[in-house]
Coordinates of C-alpha atoms and ligand atoms in Angstrom, one line a residue:
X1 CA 0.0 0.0 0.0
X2 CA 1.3 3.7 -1.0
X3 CA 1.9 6.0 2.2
X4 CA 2.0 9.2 1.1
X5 CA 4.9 11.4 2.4
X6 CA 5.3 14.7 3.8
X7 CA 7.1 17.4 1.8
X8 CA 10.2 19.3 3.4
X9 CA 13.2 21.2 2.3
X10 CA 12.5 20.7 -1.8
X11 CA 11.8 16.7 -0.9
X12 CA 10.0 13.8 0.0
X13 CA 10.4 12.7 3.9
X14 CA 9.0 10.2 5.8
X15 CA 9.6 11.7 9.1
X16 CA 9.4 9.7 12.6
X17 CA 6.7 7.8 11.1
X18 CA 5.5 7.2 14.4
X19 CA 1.7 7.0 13.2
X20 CA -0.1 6.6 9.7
X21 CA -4.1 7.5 9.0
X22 CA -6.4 5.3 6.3
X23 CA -7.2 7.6 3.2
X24 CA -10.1 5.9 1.2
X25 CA -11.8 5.7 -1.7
X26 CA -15.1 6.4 -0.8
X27 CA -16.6 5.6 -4.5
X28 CA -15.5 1.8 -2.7
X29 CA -15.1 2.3 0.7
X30 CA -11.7 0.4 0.0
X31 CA -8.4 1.7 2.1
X32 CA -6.1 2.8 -0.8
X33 CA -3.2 4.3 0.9
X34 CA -2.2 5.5 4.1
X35 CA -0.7 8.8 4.9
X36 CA 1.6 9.8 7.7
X37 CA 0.5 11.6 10.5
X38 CA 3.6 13.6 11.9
X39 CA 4.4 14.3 15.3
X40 CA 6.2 17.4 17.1
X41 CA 9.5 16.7 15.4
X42 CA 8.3 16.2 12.4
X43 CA 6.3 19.2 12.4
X44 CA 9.9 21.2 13.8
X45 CA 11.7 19.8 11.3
X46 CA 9.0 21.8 8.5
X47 CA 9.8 24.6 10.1
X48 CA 13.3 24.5 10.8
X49 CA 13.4 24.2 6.9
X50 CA 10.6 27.0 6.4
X51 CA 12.7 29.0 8.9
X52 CA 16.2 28.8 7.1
X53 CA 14.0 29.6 3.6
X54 CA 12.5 32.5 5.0
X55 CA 16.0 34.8 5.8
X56 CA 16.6 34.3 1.9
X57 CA 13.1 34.4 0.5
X58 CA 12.2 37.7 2.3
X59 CA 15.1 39.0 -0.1
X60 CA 13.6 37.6 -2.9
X61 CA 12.7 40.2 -5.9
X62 CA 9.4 40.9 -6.5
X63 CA 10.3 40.3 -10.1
X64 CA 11.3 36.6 -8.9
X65 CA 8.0 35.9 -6.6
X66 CA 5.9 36.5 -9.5
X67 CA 7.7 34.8 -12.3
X68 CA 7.8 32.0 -10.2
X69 CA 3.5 32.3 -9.7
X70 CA 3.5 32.6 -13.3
X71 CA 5.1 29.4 -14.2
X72 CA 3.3 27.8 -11.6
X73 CA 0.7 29.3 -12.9
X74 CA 0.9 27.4 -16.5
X75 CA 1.8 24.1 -14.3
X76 CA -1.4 24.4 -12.8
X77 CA -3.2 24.5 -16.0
X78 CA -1.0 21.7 -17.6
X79 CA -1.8 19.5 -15.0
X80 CA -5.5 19.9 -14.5
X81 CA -6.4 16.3 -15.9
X82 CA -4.1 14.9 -13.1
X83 CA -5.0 16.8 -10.7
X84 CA -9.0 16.7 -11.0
X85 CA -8.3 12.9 -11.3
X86 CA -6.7 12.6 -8.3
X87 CA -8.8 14.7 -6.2
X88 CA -11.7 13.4 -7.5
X89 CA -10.0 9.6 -6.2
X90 CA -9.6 10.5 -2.6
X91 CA -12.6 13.3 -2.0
X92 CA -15.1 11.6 -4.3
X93 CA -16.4 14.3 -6.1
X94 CA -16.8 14.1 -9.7
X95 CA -13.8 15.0 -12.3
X96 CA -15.5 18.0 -13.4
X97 CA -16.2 19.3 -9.8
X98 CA -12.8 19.0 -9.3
X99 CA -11.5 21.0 -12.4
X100 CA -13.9 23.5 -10.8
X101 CA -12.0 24.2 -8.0
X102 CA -8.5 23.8 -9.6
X103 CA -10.2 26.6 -11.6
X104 CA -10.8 28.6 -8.7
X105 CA -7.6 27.9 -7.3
X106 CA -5.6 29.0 -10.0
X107 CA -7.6 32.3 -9.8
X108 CA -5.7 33.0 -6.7
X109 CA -2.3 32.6 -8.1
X110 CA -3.1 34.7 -11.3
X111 CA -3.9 37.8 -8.6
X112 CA -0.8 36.6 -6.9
X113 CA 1.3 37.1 -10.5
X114 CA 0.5 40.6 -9.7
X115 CA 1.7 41.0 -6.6
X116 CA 3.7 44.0 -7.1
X117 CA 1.2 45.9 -7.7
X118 CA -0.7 45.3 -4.6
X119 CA 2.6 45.5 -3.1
X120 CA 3.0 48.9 -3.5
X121 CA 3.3 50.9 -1.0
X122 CA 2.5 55.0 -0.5
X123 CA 5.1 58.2 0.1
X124 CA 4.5 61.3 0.9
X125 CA 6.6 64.4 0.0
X126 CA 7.7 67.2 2.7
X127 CA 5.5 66.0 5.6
X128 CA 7.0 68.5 7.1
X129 CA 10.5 70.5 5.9
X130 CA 12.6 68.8 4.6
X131 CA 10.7 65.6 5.9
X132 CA 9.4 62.8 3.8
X133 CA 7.8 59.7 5.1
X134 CA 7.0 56.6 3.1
X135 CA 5.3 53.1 4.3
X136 CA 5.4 49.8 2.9
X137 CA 4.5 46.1 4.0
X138 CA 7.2 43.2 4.9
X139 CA 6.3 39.7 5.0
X140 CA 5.8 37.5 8.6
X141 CA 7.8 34.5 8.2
X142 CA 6.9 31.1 8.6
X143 CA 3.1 30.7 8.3
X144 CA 1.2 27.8 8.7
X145 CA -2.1 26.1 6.8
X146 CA -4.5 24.1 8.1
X147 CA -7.4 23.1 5.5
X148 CA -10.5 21.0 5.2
X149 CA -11.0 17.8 3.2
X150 CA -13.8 19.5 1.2
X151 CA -11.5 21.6 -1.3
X152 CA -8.3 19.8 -1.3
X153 CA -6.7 21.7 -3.9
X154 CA -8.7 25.5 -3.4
X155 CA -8.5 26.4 -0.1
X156 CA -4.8 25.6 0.4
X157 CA -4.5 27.9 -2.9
X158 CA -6.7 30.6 -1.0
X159 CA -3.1 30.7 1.5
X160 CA 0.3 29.8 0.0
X161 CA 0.4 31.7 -3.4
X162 CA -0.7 35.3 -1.3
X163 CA 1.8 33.9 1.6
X164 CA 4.8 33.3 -0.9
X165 CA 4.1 35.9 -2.9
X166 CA 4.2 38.5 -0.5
X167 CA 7.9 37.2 0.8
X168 CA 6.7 34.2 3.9
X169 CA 7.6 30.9 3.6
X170 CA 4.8 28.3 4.4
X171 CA 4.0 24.4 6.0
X172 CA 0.6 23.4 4.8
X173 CA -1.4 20.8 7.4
X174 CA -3.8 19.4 4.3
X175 CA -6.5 17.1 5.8
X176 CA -5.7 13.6 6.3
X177 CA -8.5 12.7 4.2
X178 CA -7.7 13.7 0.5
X179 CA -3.6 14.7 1.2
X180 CA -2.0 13.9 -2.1
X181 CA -3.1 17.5 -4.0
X182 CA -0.5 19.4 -1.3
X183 CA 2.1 16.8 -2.2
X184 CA 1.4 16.8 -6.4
X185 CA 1.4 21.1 -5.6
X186 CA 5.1 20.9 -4.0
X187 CA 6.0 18.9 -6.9
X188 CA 4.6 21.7 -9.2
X189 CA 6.0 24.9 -7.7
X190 CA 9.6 23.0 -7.0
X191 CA 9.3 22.6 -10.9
X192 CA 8.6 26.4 -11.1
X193 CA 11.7 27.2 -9.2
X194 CA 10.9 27.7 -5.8
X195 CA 13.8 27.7 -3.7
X196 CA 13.3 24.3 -1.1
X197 CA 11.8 25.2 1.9
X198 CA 9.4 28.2 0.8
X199 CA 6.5 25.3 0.3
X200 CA 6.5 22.4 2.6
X201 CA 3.8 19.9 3.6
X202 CA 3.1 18.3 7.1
X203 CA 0.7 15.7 6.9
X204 CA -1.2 15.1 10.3
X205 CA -4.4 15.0 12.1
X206 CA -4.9 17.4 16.0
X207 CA -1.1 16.4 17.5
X208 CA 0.5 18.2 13.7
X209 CA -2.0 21.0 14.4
X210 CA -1.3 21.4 17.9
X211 CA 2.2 21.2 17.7
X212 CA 1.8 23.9 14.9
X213 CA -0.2 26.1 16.5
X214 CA 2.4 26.1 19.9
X215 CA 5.2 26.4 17.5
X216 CA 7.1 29.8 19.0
X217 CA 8.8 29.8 15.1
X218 CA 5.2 30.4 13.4
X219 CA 4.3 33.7 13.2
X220 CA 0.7 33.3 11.4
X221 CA -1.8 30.4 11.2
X222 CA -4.6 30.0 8.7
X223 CA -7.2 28.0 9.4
X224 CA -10.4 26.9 7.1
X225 CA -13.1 23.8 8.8
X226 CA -15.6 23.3 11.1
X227 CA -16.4 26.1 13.9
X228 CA -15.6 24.1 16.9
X229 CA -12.1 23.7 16.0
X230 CA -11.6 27.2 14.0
X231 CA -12.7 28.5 17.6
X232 CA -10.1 26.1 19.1
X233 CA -7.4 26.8 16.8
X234 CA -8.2 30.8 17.0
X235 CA -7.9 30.8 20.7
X236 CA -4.7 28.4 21.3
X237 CA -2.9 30.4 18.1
X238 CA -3.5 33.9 19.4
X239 CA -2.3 32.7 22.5
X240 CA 0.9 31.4 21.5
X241 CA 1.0 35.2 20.5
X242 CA 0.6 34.3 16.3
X243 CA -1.8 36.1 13.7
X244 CA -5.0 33.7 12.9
X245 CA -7.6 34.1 10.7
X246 CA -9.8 31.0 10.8
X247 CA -12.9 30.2 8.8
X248 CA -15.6 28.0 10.6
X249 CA -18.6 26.4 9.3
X250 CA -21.6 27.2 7.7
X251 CA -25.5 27.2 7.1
X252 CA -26.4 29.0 3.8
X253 CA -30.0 30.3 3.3
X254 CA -31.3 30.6 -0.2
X255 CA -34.2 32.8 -0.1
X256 CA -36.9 32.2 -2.8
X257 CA -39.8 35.4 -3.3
X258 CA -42.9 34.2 -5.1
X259 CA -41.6 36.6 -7.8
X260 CA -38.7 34.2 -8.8
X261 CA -38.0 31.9 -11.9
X262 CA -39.0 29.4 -9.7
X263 CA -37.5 26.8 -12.6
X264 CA -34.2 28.9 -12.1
X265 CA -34.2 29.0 -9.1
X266 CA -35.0 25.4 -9.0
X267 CA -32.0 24.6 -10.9
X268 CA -29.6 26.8 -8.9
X269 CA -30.6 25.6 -5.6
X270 CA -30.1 21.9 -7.0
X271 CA -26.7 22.1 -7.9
X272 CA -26.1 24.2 -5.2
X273 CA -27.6 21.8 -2.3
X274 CA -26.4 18.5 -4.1
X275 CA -23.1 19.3 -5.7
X276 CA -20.3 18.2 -4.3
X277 CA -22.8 15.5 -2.2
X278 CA -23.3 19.3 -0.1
X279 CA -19.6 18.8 1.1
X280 CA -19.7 22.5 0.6
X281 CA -19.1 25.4 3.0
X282 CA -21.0 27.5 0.3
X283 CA -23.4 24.6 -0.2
X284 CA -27.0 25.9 0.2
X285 CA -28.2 23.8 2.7
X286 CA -32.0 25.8 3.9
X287 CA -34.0 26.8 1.3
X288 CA -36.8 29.6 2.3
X289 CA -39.4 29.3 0.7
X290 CA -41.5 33.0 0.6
X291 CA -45.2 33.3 0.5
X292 CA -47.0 31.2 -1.8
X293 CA -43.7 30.5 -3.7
X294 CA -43.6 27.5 -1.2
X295 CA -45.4 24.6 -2.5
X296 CA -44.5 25.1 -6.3
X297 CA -40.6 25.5 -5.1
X298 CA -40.9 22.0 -3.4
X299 CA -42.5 20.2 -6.0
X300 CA -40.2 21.3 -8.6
X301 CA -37.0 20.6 -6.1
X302 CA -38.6 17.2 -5.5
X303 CA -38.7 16.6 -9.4
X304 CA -35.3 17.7 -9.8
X305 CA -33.6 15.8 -7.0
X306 CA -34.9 13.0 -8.5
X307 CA -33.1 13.9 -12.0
X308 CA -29.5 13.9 -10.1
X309 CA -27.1 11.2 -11.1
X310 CA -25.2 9.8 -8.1
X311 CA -21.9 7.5 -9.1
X312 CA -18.6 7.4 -8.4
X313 CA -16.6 10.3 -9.2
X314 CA -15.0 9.3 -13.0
X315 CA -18.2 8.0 -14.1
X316 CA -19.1 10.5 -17.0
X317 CA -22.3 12.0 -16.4
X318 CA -22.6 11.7 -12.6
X319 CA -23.7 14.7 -11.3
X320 CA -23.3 13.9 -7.7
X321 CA -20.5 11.3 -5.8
X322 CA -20.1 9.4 -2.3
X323 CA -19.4 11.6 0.9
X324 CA -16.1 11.2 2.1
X325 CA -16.1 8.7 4.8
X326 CA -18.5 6.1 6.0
X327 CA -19.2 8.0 9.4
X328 CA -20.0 11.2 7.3
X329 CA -22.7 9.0 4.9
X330 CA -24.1 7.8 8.6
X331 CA -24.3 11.3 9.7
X332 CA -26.3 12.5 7.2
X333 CA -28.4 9.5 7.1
X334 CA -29.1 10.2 11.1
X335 CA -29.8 13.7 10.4
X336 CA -33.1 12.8 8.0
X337 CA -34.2 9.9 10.5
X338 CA -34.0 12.7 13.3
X339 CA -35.3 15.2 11.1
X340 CA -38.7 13.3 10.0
X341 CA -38.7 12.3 14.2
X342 CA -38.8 16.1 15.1
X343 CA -41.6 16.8 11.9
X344 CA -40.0 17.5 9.1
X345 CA -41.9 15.8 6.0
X346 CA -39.3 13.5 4.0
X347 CA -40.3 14.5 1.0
X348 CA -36.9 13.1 -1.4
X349 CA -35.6 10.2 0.6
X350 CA -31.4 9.4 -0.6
X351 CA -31.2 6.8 2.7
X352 CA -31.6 4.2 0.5
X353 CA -29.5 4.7 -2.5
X354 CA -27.1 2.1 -3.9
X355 CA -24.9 2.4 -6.3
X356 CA -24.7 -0.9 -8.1
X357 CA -21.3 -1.8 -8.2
X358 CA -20.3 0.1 -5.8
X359 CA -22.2 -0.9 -2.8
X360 CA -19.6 -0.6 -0.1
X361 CA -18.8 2.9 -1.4
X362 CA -20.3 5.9 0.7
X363 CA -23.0 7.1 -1.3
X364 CA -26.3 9.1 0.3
X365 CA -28.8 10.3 -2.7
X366 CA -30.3 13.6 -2.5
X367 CA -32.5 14.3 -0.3
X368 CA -35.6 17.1 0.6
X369 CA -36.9 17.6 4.3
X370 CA -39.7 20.1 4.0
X371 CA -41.2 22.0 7.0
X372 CA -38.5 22.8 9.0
X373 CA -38.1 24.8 11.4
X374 CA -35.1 26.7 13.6
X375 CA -36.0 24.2 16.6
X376 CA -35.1 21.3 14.3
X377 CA -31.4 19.9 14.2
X378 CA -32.0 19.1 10.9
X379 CA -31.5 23.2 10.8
X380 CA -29.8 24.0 13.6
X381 CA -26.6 21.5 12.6
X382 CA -24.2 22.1 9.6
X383 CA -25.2 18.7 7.7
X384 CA -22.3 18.8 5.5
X385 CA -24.4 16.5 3.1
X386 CA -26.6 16.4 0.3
X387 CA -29.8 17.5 2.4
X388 CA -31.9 20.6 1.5
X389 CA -34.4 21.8 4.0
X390 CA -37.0 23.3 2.9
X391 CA -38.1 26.5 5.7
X392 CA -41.2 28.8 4.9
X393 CA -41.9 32.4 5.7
X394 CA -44.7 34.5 5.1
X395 CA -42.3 37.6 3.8
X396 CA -38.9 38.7 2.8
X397 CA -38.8 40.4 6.8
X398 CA -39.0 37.2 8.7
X399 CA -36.9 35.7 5.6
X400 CA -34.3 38.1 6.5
X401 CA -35.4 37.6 10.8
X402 CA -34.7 34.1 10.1
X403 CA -31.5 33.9 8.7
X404 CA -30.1 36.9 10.8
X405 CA -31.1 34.2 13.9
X406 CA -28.9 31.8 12.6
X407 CA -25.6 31.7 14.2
X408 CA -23.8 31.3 11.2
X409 CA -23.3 33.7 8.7
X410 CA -20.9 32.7 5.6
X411 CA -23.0 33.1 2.6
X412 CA -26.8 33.4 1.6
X413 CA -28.7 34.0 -1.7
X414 CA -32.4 35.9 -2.7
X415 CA -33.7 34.8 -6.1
X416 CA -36.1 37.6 -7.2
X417 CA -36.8 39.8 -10.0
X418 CA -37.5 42.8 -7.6
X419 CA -34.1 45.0 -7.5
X420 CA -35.6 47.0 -4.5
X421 CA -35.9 43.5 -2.6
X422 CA -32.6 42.3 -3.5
X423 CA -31.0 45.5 -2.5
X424 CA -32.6 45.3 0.8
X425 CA -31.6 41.9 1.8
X426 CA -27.9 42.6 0.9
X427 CA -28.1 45.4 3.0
X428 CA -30.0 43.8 5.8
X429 CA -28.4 40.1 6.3
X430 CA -25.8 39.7 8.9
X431 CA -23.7 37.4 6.6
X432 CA -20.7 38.0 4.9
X433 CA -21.0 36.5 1.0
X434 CA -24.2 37.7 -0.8
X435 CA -25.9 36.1 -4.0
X436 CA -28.3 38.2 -5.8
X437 CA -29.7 35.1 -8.6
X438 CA -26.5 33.8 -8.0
X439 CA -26.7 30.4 -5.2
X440 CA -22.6 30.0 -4.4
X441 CA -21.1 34.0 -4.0
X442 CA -17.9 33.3 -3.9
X443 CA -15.9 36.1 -4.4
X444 CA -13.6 36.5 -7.1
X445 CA -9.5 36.5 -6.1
X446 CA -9.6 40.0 -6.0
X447 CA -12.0 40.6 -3.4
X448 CA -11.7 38.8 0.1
X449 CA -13.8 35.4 0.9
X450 CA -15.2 35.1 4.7
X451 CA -18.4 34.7 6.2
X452 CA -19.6 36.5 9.4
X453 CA -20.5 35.4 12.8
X454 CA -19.9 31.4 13.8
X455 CA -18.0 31.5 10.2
X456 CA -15.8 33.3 10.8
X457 CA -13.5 33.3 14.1
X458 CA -11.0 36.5 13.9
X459 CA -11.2 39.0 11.9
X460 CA -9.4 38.3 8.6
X461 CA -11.0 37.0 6.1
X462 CA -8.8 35.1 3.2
X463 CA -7.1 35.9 -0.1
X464 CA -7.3 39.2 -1.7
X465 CA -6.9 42.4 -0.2
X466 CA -7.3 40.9 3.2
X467 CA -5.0 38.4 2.7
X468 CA -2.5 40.7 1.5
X469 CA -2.4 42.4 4.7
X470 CA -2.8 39.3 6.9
X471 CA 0.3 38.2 5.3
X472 CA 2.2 41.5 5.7
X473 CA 2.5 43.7 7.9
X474 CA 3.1 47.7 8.0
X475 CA 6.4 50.0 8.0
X476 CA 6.7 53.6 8.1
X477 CA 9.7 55.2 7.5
X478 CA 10.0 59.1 8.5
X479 CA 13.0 60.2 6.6
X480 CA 15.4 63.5 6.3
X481 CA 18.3 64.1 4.6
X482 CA 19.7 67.4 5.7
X483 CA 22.6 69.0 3.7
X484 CA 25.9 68.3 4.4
X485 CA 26.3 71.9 5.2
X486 CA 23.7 71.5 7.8
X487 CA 24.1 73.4 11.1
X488 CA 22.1 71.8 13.8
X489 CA 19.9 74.3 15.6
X490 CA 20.7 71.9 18.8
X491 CA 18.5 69.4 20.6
X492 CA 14.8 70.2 21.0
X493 CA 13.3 68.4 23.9
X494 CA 9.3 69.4 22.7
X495 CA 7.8 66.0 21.1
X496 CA 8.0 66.8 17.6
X497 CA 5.6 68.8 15.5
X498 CA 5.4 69.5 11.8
X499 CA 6.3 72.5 10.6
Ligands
NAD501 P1 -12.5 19.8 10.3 O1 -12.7 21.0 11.2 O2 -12.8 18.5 10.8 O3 -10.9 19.7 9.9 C1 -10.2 20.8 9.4 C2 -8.8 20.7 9.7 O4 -8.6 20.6 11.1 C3 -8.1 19.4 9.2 O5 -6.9 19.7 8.7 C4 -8.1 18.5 10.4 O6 -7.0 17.6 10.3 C5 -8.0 19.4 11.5 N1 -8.6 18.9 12.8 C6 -9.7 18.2 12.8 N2 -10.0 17.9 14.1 C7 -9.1 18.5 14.9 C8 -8.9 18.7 16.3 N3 -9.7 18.1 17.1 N4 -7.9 19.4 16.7 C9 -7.0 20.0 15.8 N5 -7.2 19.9 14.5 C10 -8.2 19.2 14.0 O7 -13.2 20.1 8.9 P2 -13.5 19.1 7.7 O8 -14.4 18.0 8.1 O9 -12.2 18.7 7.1 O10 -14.1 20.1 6.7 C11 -15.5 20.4 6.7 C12 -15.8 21.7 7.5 O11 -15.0 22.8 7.0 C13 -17.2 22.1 7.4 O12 -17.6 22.6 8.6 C14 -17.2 23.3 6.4 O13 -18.2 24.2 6.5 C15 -15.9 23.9 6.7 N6 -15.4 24.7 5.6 C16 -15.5 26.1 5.8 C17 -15.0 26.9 4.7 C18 -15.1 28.4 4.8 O14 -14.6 29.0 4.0 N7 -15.7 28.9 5.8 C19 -14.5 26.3 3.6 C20 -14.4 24.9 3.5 C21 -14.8 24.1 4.5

C-alpha cells in the first residue's frame, strides 16, 4: 500500500513515522493508501526548513516571486487532468467538480502574478520640511495552513500563493482525508523554481496542528473547517501570541420570493444543495421558501432531486458522488431519520441509495426535508451532506429575521426579479457573502472570501486584499536628509511637530 509522504526542504520525507491514517476511496469504501500523521518533530523539522528559507526568500525580488506564480501558474493549468483525477479519487467528487476548484484555485495565483502591484506601498513628499515619510508592507515568516477535506486543492490555494508571494515561507497541514493534492502542488511549484523550503507539507491530524499552533517559530496560522475547532485553533494560536484568521462552518440560506423563476431557481438551488454531495461550506443547505412560492418550489425541487445522477466520481455524467467517509454518509443518514422524528416531511428520501457496483462505497442520494423549522437539528446542525431543508416564511422580513437568527453567517442568496428586494436583503443580512440570482457568492480573487458570525473566528477574512495584509505587515519610514552643510539648531526636547 502507497503512504503518502510529507514534503520538506525541496523533498519527499517520511519523518518519525511514528503514526499513519487510512485515506479511502469512498466511491469503494476500500483503504487505498495511508498517509503519515507527523508528530512534534516532524512538524519542527517543517519549520526549521521553512525558517532557514525565509532569511533568503524575504530578499527575494518581486520580479522573482511572480515569475515564479507565473510558471506555476501554466503548471497548474498543464496538470489539470491529473489533478482533478486525483482529487476526484480521494474526495469523491466528480472529475469536473474537481476542475472546478482547480479553476478557482488557479484564480488565486493569477492575482498573486500581480503582486507588485498590490505590493506597492504610498510616500509622501515634505511631511513637514525637509521631511518625507514613506510606508510599505514586509512579509511575517513562517506561516502555517490548516485546510479542510472538502477543497483539497482551493483552499490551500486561498493561503500559499498570497503567503509566498508577499515574501513568507509556508507548511501546509492538508486534511488527512484527501492529502496527495498538497504533495502533487510541492512537486509543481519546485518545478517552477521555488527555492526548497518556501512550500512544505506536514501531513497530520490534532497532534500536527497542535504542535503547529504552539510552535514559538510560526508567526501566522490560517485555518479553514468546522467552527468548533476554527474556535479552538483561534484561541490556542493567538495565545501562543501568532496572527490567525480562521474560517468556521456554515448554514447558507437561499431565499426564494414568489416573484422568482422558480425553474431557475430550482435549478440553482439543485446544484447548489447537491453538488459536491453538499460537502460545501458554500453549499445551500436551507432553502426559504417565501409566500405562496412554497409549494410550487418543493414540488419542482422534489422533481429535480430526482433527476441527479449519483456515481462514483469518473463515471461520465454523474452529477453527484459518495461523501467522504463512512461516518460522514451515517451522519447524514441520522440527520433525516432525526429530522422526520422532530416533523420535518421527507419529501426526497437518498437513505436508501445504492450504487450498483459500488455498494460498499459511501453514497447518500439527495435528499428534501420540507417544514423545518429553527428548533429542528435538521436546521440547527451544519449537515455537511446532500440535504436541503425546505423552511417557509410569510415575507422577505421574517426571511431576513430568520437567517439573521442563525448563528452562522458565511453566505446566503435571494432569487427575485425585484431589484428594491434584493437591495434590501444585501443590506440587511448579517452574513458576509451575498448572492443576488447567483446560489454560491464566492468572491472572485480580487476581493476577500469570509463569512460573518460562527464562520468566521478573527477578523481576517482570506485571499485578496485581506490576505495581503494578513500576510504582511506595516512599516513607516520618517526620513530627512539634511545638507551636508547643515548646522544643527541643537536638541529640541518638545515632542516633535510639523512644521
Ligand atoms: P475539520 O474541522 O474536521 O478539519 C479541518 C482541519 O482541522 C483538518 O486539517 C483536520 O486535520 C484538523 N482537525 C480536525 N479535528 C481537529 C482537532 N480536534 N484538533 C485540531 N485539528 C483538528 O473540517 P473538515 O471536516 O475537514 O471540513 C469540513 C468543514 O469545513 C465544514 O464545517 C465546512 O463548512 C468547513 N469549511 C469552511 C469553509 C469556509 O470558507 N468557511 C471552507 C471549506 C470548509
Amino acid at each position: 500500500m502507497t503512504t503518502i509522504q510529507h514534503w520538506i526542504n525541496g523533498a519527499s520525507a517520511s519523518g518519525s513515522m511514528s503514526r499513519t491514517g487510512p485515506v479511502y476511496n469512498p466511491a469503494t469504501g476500500a483503504e487505498q493508501a495511508e498517509v503519515l500523521l507527523a508528530n512534534r518533530a516532524d512538524v519542527d523539522s517543517a519549520v526549521s526548513a521553512a525558517s532557514k528559507a525565509f532569511a533568503s526568500w524575504q530578499d527575494s525580488s518581486l520580479t522573482q516571486r511572480m515569475r515564479i506564480m507565473f510558471a506555476f501558474r501554466e503548471l497548474l493549468v498543464r496538470h489539470e487532468d491529473e489533478l482533478a483525477k486525483l482529487i476526484s479519487a480521494e474526495h469523491g467528487k466528480v472529475i469536473e467538480d474537481a476542475r472546478g476548484e482547480i479553476v478557482r484555485g488557479r484564480e488565486i495565483v493569477e492575482y498573486a502574478c500581480g503582486i507588485a502591484e498590490v505590493l506597492k506601498g504610498s510616500f509622501t513628499d515634505q511631511a513637514s520640511r525637509g521631511i518625507d515619510v514613506h510606508s510599505f508592507r514586509q512579509p511575517l515568516g513562517v506561516c502555517a495552513g490548516i485546510t479542510p477535506f472538502n477543497f483539497p486543492i482551493m483552499v490551500p490555494l486561498w493561503m500559499h500563493p498570497i503567503a509566498i508571494a508577499t515574501g513568507n515561507t509556508f507548511v501546509l497541514k492538508p486534511s488527512e482525508r484527501d492529502p496527495s493534492a498538497a504533495n502533487f502542488v510541492a512537486e509543481l511549484y519546485a518545478e517552477a523554481g521555488l527555492p526548497a523550503g518556501v512550500y512544505n507539507v506536514m501531513h497530520g491530524d490534532r497532534e500536527a496542528v497542535d504542535a503547529i499552533l504552539d510552535h514559538p517559530d510560526i508567526a501566522a496560522v490560517s485555518f479553514v473547517g468546522s467552527t468548533p475547532i476554527a474556535r479552538y485553533v483561534h484561541d490556542r494560536a493567538t495565545d501562543a501570541g501568532k496572527r490567525v484568521q480562521a474560517l468556521g462552518g456554515a448554514k447558507n440560506h437561499a431565499v426564494v420570493l414568489p416573484d422568482a423563476d422558480l425553474e431557475l431557481a430550482a435549478d440553482q438551488l439543485t446544484a447548489a444543495a447537491y453538488g459536491s454531495a453538499g460537502q460545501r461550506c458554500m453549499a445551500v443547505s436551507v432553502g426559504v421558501a417565501v409566500g405562496e412560492a412554497g409549494d410550487a418550489l418543493v414540488d419542482t425541487l422534489a422533481r429535480k432531486a430526482g433527476e441527479v445522477t449519483v456515481g462514483p466520481g469518473d463515471q461520465p455524467g454523474a452529477d453527484m458522488g459518495p461523501l467522504v467517509t463512512a461516518e460522514a454518509r451515517q451522519r447524514v443518514i441520522d440527520a433525516v431519520t432525526i429530522g422526520a422524528a422532530q416533523g420535518a416531511s421527507v419529501v426526497v428520501d437518498g437513505r436508501e441509495l445504492t450504487v450498483p457496483g459500488h455498494e460498499s462505497g459511501f453514497f447518500v442520494g439527495p435528499s428534501l426535508l420540507d417544514n423545518v423549522t429553527p428548533d429542528m437539528d435538521a436546521y440547527r446542525q451544519e449537515i455537511f451532506g446532500p440535504v436541503l431543508s425546505i423552511a417557509r416564511a410569510g415575507t422577505v422580513d421574517e426571511a431576513i429575521e430568520l437567517i439573521n437568527n442563525n448563528p452562522y453567517g458565511n453566505g446566503t442568496a435571494i432569487f427575485t426579479g425585484d431589484g428594491h428586494a434584493a437591495r434590501r436583503f444585501g443590506r440587511e443580512v448579517h452574513v458576509g457573502m451575498i448572492g443576488v440570482n447567483v446560489p454560491i457568492p464566492v468572491p472572485m480573487s480580487y476581493y476577500s472570501f469570509g463569512g460573518w458570525k460562527d464562520s468566521l473566528i478573527g477578523d481576517s477574512p482570506v485571499h485578496g486584499p485581506e490576505g495581503v495584509r494578513f500576510y504582511t505587515r506595516n512599516k513607516v519610514v520618517t526620513s530627512r536628509w539634511p545638507q551636508p552643510s547643515h548646522t544643527t539648531a541643537g536638541a529640541a526636547f518638545h515632542f516633535p511637530t510639523t512644521s
